[in-house]
Amino acid sequence: GHYGRGVGVFFERENQSLMIVDDVKRELGAARLLEIEATFKEYDTDNSKTITPDELRAILVRIDERATPERVEEIMASADLNADGVVDWNEFLMMVYSSEKAGHETSFAKVYRKVKATVVRGVGDAQHSYTEEERVSFSEHINHVLGGDDDGAPYLPLDPHSEDLFTKLGDGVLLCKLINDSEPNAIDERALCVR
């Protein structure tokens, strides 16, 4: 009777929310999902596929935010849609999506925006983190310093809100130009293979 109907409604709601998550994943695309997943892993230090109040508290301490039990509880509640005491991947994804696409900024979304570190894989298993602000700042600096350089023209301007900082610096030309800007003739530019 009544219990069975409740379970049916619950599964219907679960299926509906999973369909919404699938739509969100499609809209965001693979590259953006990887970025968001890298940030999720910054929080999920025990790799349990959930963010616990303790993991959130550690993040708050790391970014010099108030980490009182009340604050942690309030931030968790803003993203914990099924009220199970943790924030899972789908809840995290929906929080990021609603913050970026719909402008619905929960207190968890504000913390996310402040953390928003992207993990870059280096040689071997090395990983490096950087913040969105650092990427924007470095990109704008390079655009400013090398903007009038003829050899830099095919690379510039760097779009500070994309991966240009990493992809366009890959062959070393802009890095050499940047070094020579701060220390003239440190690198013999005749050795550069320019486009």
PDB file of C-alpha atoms in Angstrom:
ATOM      1  CA  GLY A   1       0.000   0.000   0.000  1.00  0.00           C
ATOM      2  CA  HIS A   2       1.277   3.342   1.172  1.00  0.00           C
ATOM      3  CA  TYR A   3       4.911   2.229   1.702  1.00  0.00           C
ATOM      4  CA  GLY A   4       5.118   0.759  -1.813  1.00  0.00           C
ATOM      5  CA  ARG A   5       3.792   3.973  -3.331  1.00  0.00           C
ATOM      6  CA  GLY A   6       6.437   5.972  -1.429  1.00  0.00           C
ATOM      7  CA  VAL A   7       9.230   3.747  -2.721  1.00  0.00           C
ATOM      8  CA  GLY A   8       7.869   4.109  -6.254  1.00  0.00           C
ATOM      9  CA  VAL A   9       7.849   7.902  -5.941  1.00  0.00           C
ATOM     10  CA  PHE A  10      11.382   7.789  -4.492  1.00  0.00           C
ATOM     11  CA  PHE A  11      12.717   5.745  -7.436  1.00  0.00           C
ATOM     12  CA  GLU A  12      10.885   7.971  -9.889  1.00  0.00           C
ATOM     13  CA  ARG A  13      12.555  11.014  -8.308  1.00  0.00           C
ATOM     14  CA  GLU A  14      15.955   9.266  -8.296  1.00  0.00           C
ATOM     15  CA  ASN A  15      15.611   8.372 -11.993  1.00  0.00           C
ATOM     16  CA  GLN A  16      14.524  11.906 -12.820  1.00  0.00           C
ATOM     17  CA  SER A  17      17.505  13.431 -10.981  1.00  0.00           C
ATOM     18  CA  LEU A  18      19.884  10.966 -12.693  1.00  0.00           C
ATOM     19  CA  MET A  19      18.443  11.993 -16.068  1.00  0.00           C
ATOM     20  CA  ILE A  20      19.061  15.652 -15.157  1.00  0.00           C
ATOM     21  CA  VAL A  21      22.662  14.833 -14.146  1.00  0.00           C
ATOM     22  CA  ASP A  22      23.192  13.072 -17.507  1.00  0.00           C
ATOM     23  CA  ASP A  23      21.887  16.173 -19.327  1.00  0.00           C
ATOM     24  CA  VAL A  24      24.239  18.380 -17.306  1.00  0.00           C
ATOM     25  CA  LYS A  25      27.204  16.097 -18.089  1.00  0.00           C
ATOM     26  CA  ARG A  26      26.378  16.262 -21.805  1.00  0.00           C
ATOM     27  CA  GLU A  27      26.073  20.038 -21.724  1.00  0.00           C
ATOM     28  CA  LEU A  28      29.335  20.568 -19.833  1.00  0.00           C
ATOM     29  CA  GLY A  29      31.355  18.265 -22.091  1.00  0.00           C
ATOM     30  CA  ALA A  30      34.251  15.938 -21.305  1.00  0.00           C
ATOM     31  CA  ALA A  31      36.996  18.535 -20.813  1.00  0.00           C
ATOM     32  CA  ARG A  32      34.992  20.633 -18.346  1.00  0.00           C
ATOM     33  CA  LEU A  33      33.888  17.484 -16.473  1.00  0.00           C
ATOM     34  CA  LEU A  34      37.545  16.506 -16.009  1.00  0.00           C
ATOM     35  CA  GLU A  35      38.290  19.962 -14.578  1.00  0.00           C
ATOM     36  CA  ILE A  36      35.387  19.721 -12.132  1.00  0.00           C
ATOM     37  CA  GLU A  37      36.375  16.155 -11.205  1.00  0.00           C
ATOM     38  CA  ALA A  38      39.947  17.293 -10.458  1.00  0.00           C
ATOM     39  CA  THR A  39      38.562  19.900  -8.050  1.00  0.00           C
ATOM     40  CA  PHE A  40      36.232  17.303  -6.475  1.00  0.00           C
ATOM     41  CA  LYS A  41      39.306  15.125  -5.834  1.00  0.00           C
ATOM     42  CA  GLU A  42      40.994  18.064  -4.074  1.00  0.00           C
ATOM     43  CA  TYR A  43      38.202  17.816  -1.488  1.00  0.00           C
ATOM     44  CA  ASP A  44      37.779  14.015  -1.481  1.00  0.00           C
ATOM     45  CA  THR A  45      41.124  13.195   0.095  1.00  0.00           C
ATOM     46  CA  ASP A  46      40.171   9.642   1.121  1.00  0.00           C
ATOM     47  CA  ASN A  47      38.895   8.779  -2.401  1.00  0.00           C
ATOM     48  CA  SER A  48      35.513   7.664  -1.036  1.00  0.00           C
ATOM     49  CA  LYS A  49      33.669   9.438  -3.914  1.00  0.00           C
ATOM     50  CA  THR A  50      32.038  11.686  -1.296  1.00  0.00           C
ATOM     51  CA  ILE A  51      33.017  14.874   0.530  1.00  0.00           C
ATOM     52  CA  THR A  52      32.625  14.528   4.290  1.00  0.00           C
ATOM     53  CA  PRO A  53      32.309  17.369   6.806  1.00  0.00           C
ATOM     54  CA  ASP A  54      35.922  16.680   7.907  1.00  0.00           C
ATOM     55  CA  GLU A  55      37.190  16.959   4.332  1.00  0.00           C
ATOM     56  CA  LEU A  56      35.288  20.230   3.879  1.00  0.00           C
ATOM     57  CA  ARG A  57      36.711  21.520   7.180  1.00  0.00           C
ATOM     58  CA  ALA A  58      40.256  20.751   5.932  1.00  0.00           C
ATOM     59  CA  ILE A  59      39.593  22.676   2.700  1.00  0.00           C
ATOM     60  CA  LEU A  60      38.232  25.655   4.648  1.00  0.00           C
ATOM     61  CA  VAL A  61      41.359  25.717   6.811  1.00  0.00           C
ATOM     62  CA  ARG A  62      43.538  25.481   3.679  1.00  0.00           C
ATOM     63  CA  ILE A  63      41.918  28.548   2.107  1.00  0.00           C
ATOM     64  CA  ASP A  64      41.868  30.483   5.406  1.00  0.00           C
ATOM     65  CA  GLU A  65      38.092  30.393   5.786  1.00  0.00           C
ATOM     66  CA  ARG A  66      36.201  30.126   9.056  1.00  0.00           C
ATOM     67  CA  ALA A  67      35.765  26.407   9.830  1.00  0.00           C
ATOM     68  CA  THR A  68      33.458  26.386  12.849  1.00  0.00           C
ATOM     69  CA  PRO A  69      31.190  23.324  13.174  1.00  0.00           C
ATOM     70  CA  GLU A  70      28.152  25.542  12.411  1.00  0.00           C
ATOM     71  CA  ARG A  71      29.754  26.939   9.262  1.00  0.00           C
ATOM     72  CA  VAL A  72      30.784  23.463   8.041  1.00  0.00           C
ATOM     73  CA  GLU A  73      27.247  22.185   8.655  1.00  0.00           C
ATOM     74  CA  GLU A  74      25.684  25.152   6.824  1.00  0.00           C
ATOM     75  CA  ILE A  75      27.989  24.768   3.795  1.00  0.00           C
ATOM     76  CA  MET A  76      27.438  20.988   3.638  1.00  0.00           C
ATOM     77  CA  ALA A  77      23.656  21.413   3.830  1.00  0.00           C
ATOM     78  CA  SER A  78      23.735  23.837   0.875  1.00  0.00           C
ATOM     79  CA  ALA A  79      24.986  21.066  -1.451  1.00  0.00           C
ATOM     80  CA  ASP A  80      23.843  17.826   0.256  1.00  0.00           C
ATOM     81  CA  LEU A  81      20.613  17.423  -1.718  1.00  0.00           C
ATOM     82  CA  ASN A  82      19.613  14.024  -0.318  1.00  0.00           C
ATOM     83  CA  ALA A  83      20.585  14.998   3.262  1.00  0.00           C
ATOM     84  CA  ASP A  84      22.779  11.916   3.842  1.00  0.00           C
ATOM     85  CA  GLY A  85      25.517  13.944   5.537  1.00  0.00           C
ATOM     86  CA  VAL A  86      28.006  13.882   2.633  1.00  0.00           C
ATOM     87  CA  VAL A  87      28.269  15.554  -0.778  1.00  0.00           C
ATOM     88  CA  ASP A  88      28.637  12.972  -3.547  1.00  0.00           C
ATOM     89  CA  TRP A  89      29.900  13.532  -7.104  1.00  0.00           C
ATOM     90  CA  ASN A  90      26.437  14.158  -8.588  1.00  0.00           C
ATOM     91  CA  GLU A  91      25.554  16.677  -5.860  1.00  0.00           C
ATOM     92  CA  PHE A  92      28.912  18.415  -6.351  1.00  0.00           C
ATOM     93  CA  LEU A  93      28.378  18.515 -10.113  1.00  0.00           C
ATOM     94  CA  MET A  94      24.855  19.931  -9.761  1.00  0.00           C
ATOM     95  CA  MET A  95      26.155  22.584  -7.324  1.00  0.00           C
ATOM     96  CA  VAL A  96      28.870  23.667  -9.774  1.00  0.00           C
ATOM     97  CA  TYR A  97      26.448  23.653 -12.711  1.00  0.00           C
ATOM     98  CA  SER A  98      23.726  25.645 -10.961  1.00  0.00           C
ATOM     99  CA  SER A  99      26.347  28.138  -9.762  1.00  0.00           C
ATOM    100  CA  GLU A 100      27.967  28.645 -13.177  1.00  0.00           C
ATOM    101  CA  LYS A 101      24.946  28.334 -15.482  1.00  0.00           C
ATOM    102  CA  ALA A 102      22.045  29.618 -13.396  1.00  0.00           C
ATOM    103  CA  GLY A 103      23.920  31.972 -11.066  1.00  0.00           C
ATOM    104  CA  HIS A 104      22.554  30.076  -8.041  1.00  0.00           C
ATOM    105  CA  GLU A 105      25.470  30.636  -5.665  1.00  0.00           C
ATOM    106  CA  THR A 106      25.179  28.463  -2.555  1.00  0.00           C
ATOM    107  CA  SER A 107      27.690  28.779   0.279  1.00  0.00           C
ATOM    108  CA  PHE A 108      29.387  25.577  -1.004  1.00  0.00           C
ATOM    109  CA  ALA A 109      29.624  27.175  -4.467  1.00  0.00           C
ATOM    110  CA  LYS A 110      31.423  30.186  -2.960  1.00  0.00           C
ATOM    111  CA  VAL A 111      33.988  27.873  -1.355  1.00  0.00           C
ATOM    112  CA  TYR A 112      34.314  25.956  -4.655  1.00  0.00           C
ATOM    113  CA  ARG A 113      34.969  29.184  -6.544  1.00  0.00           C
ATOM    114  CA  LYS A 114      37.694  30.123  -4.071  1.00  0.00           C
ATOM    115  CA  VAL A 115      39.365  26.707  -4.196  1.00  0.00           C
ATOM    116  CA  LYS A 116      38.843  25.962  -7.901  1.00  0.00           C
ATOM    117  CA  ALA A 117      42.252  24.421  -8.366  1.00  0.00           C
ATOM    118  CA  THR A 118      42.951  22.523 -11.511  1.00  0.00           C
ATOM    119  CA  VAL A 119      45.374  19.629 -11.403  1.00  0.00           C
ATOM    120  CA  VAL A 120      47.921  19.399 -14.205  1.00  0.00           C
ATOM    121  CA  ARG A 121      49.751  16.139 -14.770  1.00  0.00           C
ATOM    122  CA  GLY A 122      53.492  16.550 -15.130  1.00  0.00           C
ATOM    123  CA  VAL A 123      56.208  14.051 -15.947  1.00  0.00           C
ATOM    124  CA  GLY A 124      55.553  10.629 -14.442  1.00  0.00           C
ATOM    125  CA  ASP A 125      52.964  10.864 -11.688  1.00  0.00           C
ATOM    126  CA  ALA A 126      53.763  14.469 -10.767  1.00  0.00           C
ATOM    127  CA  GLN A 127      50.748  16.703 -10.231  1.00  0.00           C
ATOM    128  CA  HIS A 128      50.665  20.479  -9.979  1.00  0.00           C
ATOM    129  CA  SER A 129      47.754  22.621  -8.840  1.00  0.00           C
ATOM    130  CA  TYR A 130      46.988  26.167  -9.881  1.00  0.00           C
ATOM    131  CA  THR A 131      44.062  28.442  -9.261  1.00  0.00           C
ATOM    132  CA  GLU A 132      41.881  30.064 -11.892  1.00  0.00           C
ATOM    133  CA  GLU A 133      43.162  33.458 -10.711  1.00  0.00           C
ATOM    134  CA  GLU A 134      46.791  32.403 -11.279  1.00  0.00           C
ATOM    135  CA  ARG A 135      46.030  31.207 -14.821  1.00  0.00           C
ATOM    136  CA  VAL A 136      44.252  34.468 -15.665  1.00  0.00           C
ATOM    137  CA  SER A 137      47.009  36.568 -14.113  1.00  0.00           C
ATOM    138  CA  PHE A 138      49.867  34.767 -15.920  1.00  0.00           C
ATOM    139  CA  SER A 139      48.005  34.855 -19.250  1.00  0.00           C
ATOM    140  CA  GLU A 140      47.325  38.579 -18.966  1.00  0.00           C
ATOM    141  CA  HIS A 141      50.947  39.242 -17.969  1.00  0.00           C
ATOM    142  CA  ILE A 142      52.274  37.375 -21.016  1.00  0.00           C
ATOM    143  CA  ASN A 143      49.801  39.173 -23.304  1.00  0.00           C
ATOM    144  CA  HIS A 144      50.959  42.522 -21.895  1.00  0.00           C
ATOM    145  CA  VAL A 145      54.706  41.846 -21.973  1.00  0.00           C
ATOM    146  CA  LEU A 146      54.898  40.075 -25.355  1.00  0.00           C
ATOM    147  CA  GLY A 147      51.969  41.743 -27.108  1.00  0.00           C
ATOM    148  CA  GLY A 148      54.171  43.683 -29.545  1.00  0.00           C
ATOM    149  CA  ASP A 149      56.647  40.871 -30.278  1.00  0.00           C
ATOM    150  CA  ASP A 150      56.561  39.690 -33.918  1.00  0.00           C
ATOM    151  CA  ASP A 151      57.598  36.119 -33.060  1.00  0.00           C
ATOM    152  CA  GLY A 152      54.857  35.969 -30.428  1.00  0.00           C
ATOM    153  CA  ALA A 153      52.115  37.097 -32.822  1.00  0.00           C
ATOM    154  CA  PRO A 154      51.017  33.573 -33.908  1.00  0.00           C
ATOM    155  CA  TYR A 155      50.527  32.626 -30.223  1.00  0.00           C
ATOM    156  CA  LEU A 156      48.963  35.782 -28.841  1.00  0.00           C
ATOM    157  CA  PRO A 157      46.766  36.907 -27.310  1.00  0.00           C
ATOM    158  CA  LEU A 158      46.341  34.056 -24.831  1.00  0.00           C
ATOM    159  CA  ASP A 159      42.728  33.549 -23.786  1.00  0.00           C
ATOM    160  CA  PRO A 160      42.981  33.711 -19.968  1.00  0.00           C
ATOM    161  CA  HIS A 161      39.797  31.634 -19.564  1.00  0.00           C
ATOM    162  CA  SER A 162      41.030  28.692 -21.639  1.00  0.00           C
ATOM    163  CA  GLU A 163      43.974  26.276 -21.600  1.00  0.00           C
ATOM    164  CA  ASP A 164      46.016  28.594 -23.890  1.00  0.00           C
ATOM    165  CA  LEU A 165      48.571  29.200 -21.136  1.00  0.00           C
ATOM    166  CA  PHE A 166      49.505  25.512 -21.315  1.00  0.00           C
ATOM    167  CA  THR A 167      48.929  24.654 -24.963  1.00  0.00           C
ATOM    168  CA  LYS A 168      50.519  27.717 -26.595  1.00  0.00           C
ATOM    169  CA  LEU A 169      53.597  27.652 -24.363  1.00  0.00           C
ATOM    170  CA  GLY A 170      54.241  23.998 -25.245  1.00  0.00           C
ATOM    171  CA  ASP A 171      56.972  24.555 -27.853  1.00  0.00           C
ATOM    172  CA  GLY A 172      58.958  26.946 -25.638  1.00  0.00           C
ATOM    173  CA  VAL A 173      58.999  30.026 -27.914  1.00  0.00           C
ATOM    174  CA  LEU A 174      56.916  32.223 -25.610  1.00  0.00           C
ATOM    175  CA  LEU A 175      58.842  31.027 -22.547  1.00  0.00           C
ATOM    176  CA  CYS A 176      62.160  31.963 -24.161  1.00  0.00           C
ATOM    177  CA  LYS A 177      60.755  35.365 -25.153  1.00  0.00           C
ATOM    178  CA  LEU A 178      59.509  35.898 -21.595  1.00  0.00           C
ATOM    179  CA  ILE A 179      62.918  34.994 -20.127  1.00  0.00           C
ATOM    180  CA  ASN A 180      64.660  37.365 -22.533  1.00  0.00           C
ATOM    181  CA  ASP A 181      62.240  40.110 -21.593  1.00  0.00           C
ATOM    182  CA  SER A 182      63.338  39.902 -17.954  1.00  0.00           C
ATOM    183  CA  GLU A 183      67.019  39.087 -18.698  1.00  0.00           C
ATOM    184  CA  PRO A 184      67.956  40.379 -22.193  1.00  0.00           C
ATOM    185  CA  ASN A 185      69.964  37.940 -24.356  1.00  0.00           C
ATOM    186  CA  ALA A 186      69.812  35.132 -21.756  1.00  0.00           C
ATOM    187  CA  ILE A 187      68.723  32.881 -24.633  1.00  0.00           C
ATOM    188  CA  ASP A 188      70.091  33.188 -28.162  1.00  0.00           C
ATOM    189  CA  GLU A 189      66.905  33.791 -30.142  1.00  0.00           C
ATOM    190  CA  ARG A 190      68.566  32.631 -33.372  1.00  0.00           C
ATOM    191  CA  ALA A 191      68.150  29.107 -31.981  1.00  0.00           C
ATOM    192  CA  LEU A 192      64.372  29.478 -31.686  1.00  0.00           C
ATOM    193  CA  CYS A 193      62.219  27.599 -34.173  1.00  0.00           C
ATOM    194  CA  VAL A 194      59.534  30.247 -34.746  1.00  0.00           C
ATOM    195  CA  ARG A 195      56.352  29.868 -36.793  1.00  0.00           C
TER     196      ARG A 195
END
